[in-house]
XYZ file of C-alpha atoms in Angstrom:
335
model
C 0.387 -56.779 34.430
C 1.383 -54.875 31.394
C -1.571 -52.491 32.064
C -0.028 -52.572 36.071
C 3.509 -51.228 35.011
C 1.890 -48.602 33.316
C -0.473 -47.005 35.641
C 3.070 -47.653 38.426
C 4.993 -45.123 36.398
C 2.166 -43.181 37.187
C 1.816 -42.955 40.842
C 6.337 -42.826 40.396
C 5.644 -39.164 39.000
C 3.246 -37.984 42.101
C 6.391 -39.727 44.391
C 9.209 -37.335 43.988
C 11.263 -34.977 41.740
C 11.295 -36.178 37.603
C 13.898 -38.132 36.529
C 16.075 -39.300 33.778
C 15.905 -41.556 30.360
C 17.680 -44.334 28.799
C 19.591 -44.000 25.948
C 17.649 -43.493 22.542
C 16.501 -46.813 21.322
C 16.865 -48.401 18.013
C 12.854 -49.507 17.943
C 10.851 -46.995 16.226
C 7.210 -45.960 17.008
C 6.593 -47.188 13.463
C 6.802 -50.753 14.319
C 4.464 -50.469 17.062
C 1.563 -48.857 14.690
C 2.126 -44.750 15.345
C 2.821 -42.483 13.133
C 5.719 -40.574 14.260
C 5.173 -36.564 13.102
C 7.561 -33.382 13.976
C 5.657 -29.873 14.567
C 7.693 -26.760 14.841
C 7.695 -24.457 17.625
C 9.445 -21.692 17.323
C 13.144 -23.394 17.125
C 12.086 -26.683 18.960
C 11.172 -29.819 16.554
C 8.113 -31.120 18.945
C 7.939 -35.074 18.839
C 4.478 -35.699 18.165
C 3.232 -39.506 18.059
C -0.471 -40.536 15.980
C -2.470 -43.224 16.149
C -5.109 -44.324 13.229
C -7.002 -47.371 12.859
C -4.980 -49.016 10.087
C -6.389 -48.019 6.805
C -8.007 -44.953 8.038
C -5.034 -42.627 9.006
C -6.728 -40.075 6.235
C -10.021 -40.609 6.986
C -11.391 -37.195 8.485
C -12.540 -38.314 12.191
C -12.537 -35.865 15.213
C -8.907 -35.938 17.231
C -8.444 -36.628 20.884
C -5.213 -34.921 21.997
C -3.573 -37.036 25.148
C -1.638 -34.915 27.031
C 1.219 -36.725 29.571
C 1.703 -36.343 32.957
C 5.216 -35.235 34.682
C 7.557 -37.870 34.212
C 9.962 -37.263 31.265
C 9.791 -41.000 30.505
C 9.723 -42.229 26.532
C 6.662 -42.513 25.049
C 6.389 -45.977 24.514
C 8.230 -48.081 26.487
C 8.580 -51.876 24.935
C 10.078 -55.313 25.807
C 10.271 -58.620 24.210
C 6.388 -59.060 24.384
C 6.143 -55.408 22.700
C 4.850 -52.417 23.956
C 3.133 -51.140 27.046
C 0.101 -48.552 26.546
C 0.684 -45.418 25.869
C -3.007 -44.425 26.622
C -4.264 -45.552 29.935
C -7.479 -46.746 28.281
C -7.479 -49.524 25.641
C -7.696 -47.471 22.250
C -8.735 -49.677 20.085
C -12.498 -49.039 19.757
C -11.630 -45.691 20.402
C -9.767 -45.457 16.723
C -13.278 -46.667 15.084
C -14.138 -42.785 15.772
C -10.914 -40.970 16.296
C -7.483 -40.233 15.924
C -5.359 -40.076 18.764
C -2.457 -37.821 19.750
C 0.364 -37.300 22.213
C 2.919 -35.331 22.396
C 6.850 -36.206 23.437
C 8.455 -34.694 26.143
C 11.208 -32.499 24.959
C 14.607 -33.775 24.505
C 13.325 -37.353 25.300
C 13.663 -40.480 23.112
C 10.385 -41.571 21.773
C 10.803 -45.450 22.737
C 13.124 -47.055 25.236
C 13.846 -51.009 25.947
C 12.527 -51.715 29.011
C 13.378 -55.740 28.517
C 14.770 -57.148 32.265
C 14.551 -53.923 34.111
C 11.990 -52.217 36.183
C 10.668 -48.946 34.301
C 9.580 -47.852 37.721
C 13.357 -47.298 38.565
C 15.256 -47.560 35.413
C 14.419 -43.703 34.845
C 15.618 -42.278 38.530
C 19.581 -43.025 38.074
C 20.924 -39.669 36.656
C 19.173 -36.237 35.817
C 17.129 -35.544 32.621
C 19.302 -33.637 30.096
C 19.442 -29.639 30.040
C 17.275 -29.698 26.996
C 14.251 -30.742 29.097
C 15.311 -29.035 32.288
C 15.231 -25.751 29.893
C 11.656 -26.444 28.845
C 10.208 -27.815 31.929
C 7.165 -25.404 33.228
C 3.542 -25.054 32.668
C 4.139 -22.026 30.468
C 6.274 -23.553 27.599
C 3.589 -26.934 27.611
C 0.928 -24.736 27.271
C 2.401 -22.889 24.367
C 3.853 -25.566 22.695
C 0.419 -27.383 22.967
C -1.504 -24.769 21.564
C 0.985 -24.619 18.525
C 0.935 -28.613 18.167
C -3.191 -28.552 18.130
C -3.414 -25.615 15.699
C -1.422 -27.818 13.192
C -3.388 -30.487 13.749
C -6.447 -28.309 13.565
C -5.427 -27.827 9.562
C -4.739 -30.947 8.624
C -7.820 -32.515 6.267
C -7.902 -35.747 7.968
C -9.116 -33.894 11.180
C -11.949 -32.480 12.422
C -11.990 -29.141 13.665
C -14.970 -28.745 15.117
C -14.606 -31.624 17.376
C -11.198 -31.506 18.980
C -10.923 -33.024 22.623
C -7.699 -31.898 25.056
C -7.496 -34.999 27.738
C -4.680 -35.053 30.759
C -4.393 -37.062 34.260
C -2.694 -35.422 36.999
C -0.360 -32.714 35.801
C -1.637 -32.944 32.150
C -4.768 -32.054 33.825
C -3.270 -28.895 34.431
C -2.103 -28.483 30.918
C -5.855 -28.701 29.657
C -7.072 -26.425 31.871
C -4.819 -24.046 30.022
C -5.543 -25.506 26.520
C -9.720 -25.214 27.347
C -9.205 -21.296 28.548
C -7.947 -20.868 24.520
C -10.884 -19.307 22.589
C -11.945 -21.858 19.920
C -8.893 -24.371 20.338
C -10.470 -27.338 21.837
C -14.502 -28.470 21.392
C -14.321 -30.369 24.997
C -11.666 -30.727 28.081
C -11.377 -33.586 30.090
C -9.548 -33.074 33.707
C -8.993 -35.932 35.214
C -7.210 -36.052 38.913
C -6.419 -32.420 38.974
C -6.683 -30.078 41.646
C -7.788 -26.581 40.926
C -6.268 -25.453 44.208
C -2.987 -26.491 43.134
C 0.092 -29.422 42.945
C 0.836 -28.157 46.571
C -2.590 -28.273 48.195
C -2.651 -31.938 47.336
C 0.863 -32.434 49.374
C -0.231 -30.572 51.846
C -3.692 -32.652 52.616
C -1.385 -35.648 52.376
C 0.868 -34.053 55.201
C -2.244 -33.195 57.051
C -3.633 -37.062 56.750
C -1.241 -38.272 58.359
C -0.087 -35.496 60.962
C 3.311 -35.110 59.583
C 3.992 -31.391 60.506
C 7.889 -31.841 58.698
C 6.372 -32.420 55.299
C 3.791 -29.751 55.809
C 6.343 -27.036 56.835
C 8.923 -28.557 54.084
C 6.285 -27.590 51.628
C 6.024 -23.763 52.354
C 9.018 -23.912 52.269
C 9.375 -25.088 48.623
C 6.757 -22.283 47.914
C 8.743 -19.793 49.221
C 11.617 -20.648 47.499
C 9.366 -20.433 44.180
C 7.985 -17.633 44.898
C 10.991 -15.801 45.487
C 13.077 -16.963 42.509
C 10.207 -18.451 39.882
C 12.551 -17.497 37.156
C 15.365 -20.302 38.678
C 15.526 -23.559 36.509
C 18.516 -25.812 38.073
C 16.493 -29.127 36.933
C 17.010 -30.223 40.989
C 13.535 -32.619 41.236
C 10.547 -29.766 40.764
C 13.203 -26.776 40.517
C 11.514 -22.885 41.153
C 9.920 -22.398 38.080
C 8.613 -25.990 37.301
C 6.987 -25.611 40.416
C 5.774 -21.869 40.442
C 3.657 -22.421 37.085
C 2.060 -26.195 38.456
C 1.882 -25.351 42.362
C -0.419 -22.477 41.414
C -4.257 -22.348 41.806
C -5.818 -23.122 38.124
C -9.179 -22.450 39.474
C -9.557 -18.802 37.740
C -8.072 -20.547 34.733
C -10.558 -23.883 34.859
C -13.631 -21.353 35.657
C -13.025 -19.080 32.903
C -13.624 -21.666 30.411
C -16.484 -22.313 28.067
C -15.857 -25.428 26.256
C -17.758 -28.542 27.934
C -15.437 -30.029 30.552
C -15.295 -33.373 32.048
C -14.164 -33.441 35.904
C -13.164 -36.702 37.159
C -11.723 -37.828 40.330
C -11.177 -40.392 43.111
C -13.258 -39.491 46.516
C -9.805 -40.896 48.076
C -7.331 -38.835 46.142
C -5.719 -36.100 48.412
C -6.754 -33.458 45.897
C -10.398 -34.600 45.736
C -10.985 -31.418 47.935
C -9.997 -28.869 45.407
C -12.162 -30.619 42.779
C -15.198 -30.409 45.431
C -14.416 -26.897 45.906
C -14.781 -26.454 41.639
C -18.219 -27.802 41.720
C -19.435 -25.873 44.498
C -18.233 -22.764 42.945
C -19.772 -23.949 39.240
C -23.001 -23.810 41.438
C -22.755 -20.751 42.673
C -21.453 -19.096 39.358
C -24.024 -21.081 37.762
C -21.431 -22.436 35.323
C -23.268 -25.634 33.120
C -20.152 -26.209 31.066
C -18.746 -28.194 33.795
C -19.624 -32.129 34.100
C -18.549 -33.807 37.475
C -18.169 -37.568 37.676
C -16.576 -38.493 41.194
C -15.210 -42.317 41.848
C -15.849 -43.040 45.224
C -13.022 -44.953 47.414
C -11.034 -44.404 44.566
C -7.293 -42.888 44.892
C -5.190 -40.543 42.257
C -4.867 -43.184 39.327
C -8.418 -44.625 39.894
C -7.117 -47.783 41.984
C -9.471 -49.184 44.826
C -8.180 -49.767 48.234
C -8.176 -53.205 50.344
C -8.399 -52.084 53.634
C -6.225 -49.075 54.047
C -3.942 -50.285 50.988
C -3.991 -49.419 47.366
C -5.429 -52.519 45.772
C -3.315 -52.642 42.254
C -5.544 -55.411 41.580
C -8.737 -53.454 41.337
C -8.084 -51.905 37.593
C -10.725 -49.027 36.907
C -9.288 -46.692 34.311
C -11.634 -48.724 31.438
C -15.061 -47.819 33.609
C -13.512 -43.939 33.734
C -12.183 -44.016 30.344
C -15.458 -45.174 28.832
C -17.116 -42.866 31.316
C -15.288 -39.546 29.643
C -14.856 -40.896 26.430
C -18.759 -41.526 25.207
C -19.290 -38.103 27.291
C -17.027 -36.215 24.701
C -18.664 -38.100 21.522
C -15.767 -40.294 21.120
C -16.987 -43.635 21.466
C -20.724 -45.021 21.221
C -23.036 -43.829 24.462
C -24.092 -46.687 26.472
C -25.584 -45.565 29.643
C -25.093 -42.078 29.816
């Protein structure tokens, strides 16, 4: 159930604009096993969170850097039982050969008490502070993402040479930007992204189910952004939030030449754009690009009874193994 709340927040950030936080909590990510580090960039102190097998936080291993999704949401989110994952696989074989890293969302408390409310709602009362409306677009994660890897890229308990960028959903979009960075990452995994764009994916789910309002409310919200991309009024996926992440990261996905892991549900609406990625790999000959589809499988890798999600049918371990021993990270089994 803990696992279930988790992967909920998810499919929250694919339902509507981003939302707000709680108050700064008095928990820090110390006493649930992370290492909490701050990385300058530029002016901005980046929140940065680690985690090491215990024992081995020097120990030079090869880094897997996690990046979030769209919700500005706390990292680590915790009640009386302790705290839900932060990593949407279980990490803790994972830490035998790496050290993992994600990265805060500016202006955002690290941790938040969760204990007797619903995170699914607790974070859609007010609007996120101007500090994160300020830095919300694909441009300033990218940057900030290079500068936080670089750092990490110096540091003697890493290795450079094998360096893996990782993202679901939006943060796929993020790593498509990070792998396009000569000599930043070794490998990319993009999982649930759609190379045609955020707004091809709300347009096929218009489409689906024949609802011509949401369709024509959607060029609309392109228009706006691409008349004013430079407006940031923090209202749900504002102009320039939504000029950066409703474009096409095809071009940006195809120039790469890192190793790159594509996954996606055959029952996600943006399963389309990822097809249309491996047809043009073909054609371009491109053999940097691995494809692993999920069939009957929606956006966060959930099965479907009947024409329902089915919250019961859990599969992020089978993809997270599935990308994991493909980027040298954990132990191949039948790859």
């Amino acid at each position: 159930m803990r696992v279930l709340g988790f992967m909920l927040l998810l499919l929250a950030a694919l339902a509507g604009p981003v939302v707000a936080q709680t108050a700064p909590a008095s928990r820090t990510p110390a006493e649930f096993g992370y290492r909490h580090l701050v990385v300058m960039y530029g002016r901005d102190s980046v929140n940065v969170l680690v985690l090491s097998r215990p024992g081995e936080e020097k120990q030079r291993k090869p880094l897997l850097f996690w990046v979030q999704g769209s919700l500005p949401t706390p990292l680590v989110l915790y009640d009386r039982q302790g705290a839900f994952p932060v990593f949407p696989f279980h990490p803790k074989e994972v830490l035998k050969h790496s050290h993992l890293v994600v990265v805060g969302k500016p202006g955002i408390p690290l941790t938040a008490d969760v204990e007797g409310r619903d995170p699914n709602q607790m974070f859609a009362q007010t609007a996120p502070p101007p500090y994160y409306c300020a830095r919300n677009y694909l441009d300033y994660f990218v940057r900030r993402d290079v500068a936080v890897l670089r750092y990490f890229k110096k540091q003697p308990w890493v290795d450079k040479t094998h360096v893996v960028a990782a993202g679901h959903s939006q943060g796929s979009t993020i790593v498509a930007h990070l792998a396009s960075v000569p000599g930043l990452v070794s490998h990319a995994v993009y999982l649930s992204g759609n190379p045609l764009g955020q707004l091809m994916s709300m347009l096929a789910q218009s489409r689906q189910t024949d609802d011509s309002i949401g369709a024509a409310a959607t060029f609309r919200r392109w228009q706006t952004a691409v008349n004013s991309p430079a407006v940031a009024d923090c209202v749900g996926d504002d102009p320039r939030h939504l000029f950066g992440f409703g474009a096409a990261q095809l071009p940006v996905l195809l120039r790469t030449r890192v190793p790159v892991f594509v996954g996606y549900g055959t029952r996600d609406h943006g399963f389309a754009g990822d097809d249309f990625l491996r047809l043009e790999c073909i054609r371009l000959r491109k053999t940097n690009f691995t494809f692993r589809e999920y069939a009957a499988r929606e956006h966060n890798f959930f099965g479907f009874k009947g024409d329902k999600i089915n919250y019961d049918d859990f599969y992020w371990d089978t993809v997270g193994n599935d990308f994991l021993q493909w980027a040298g990270l954990l132990p191949v089994s039948k790859w």
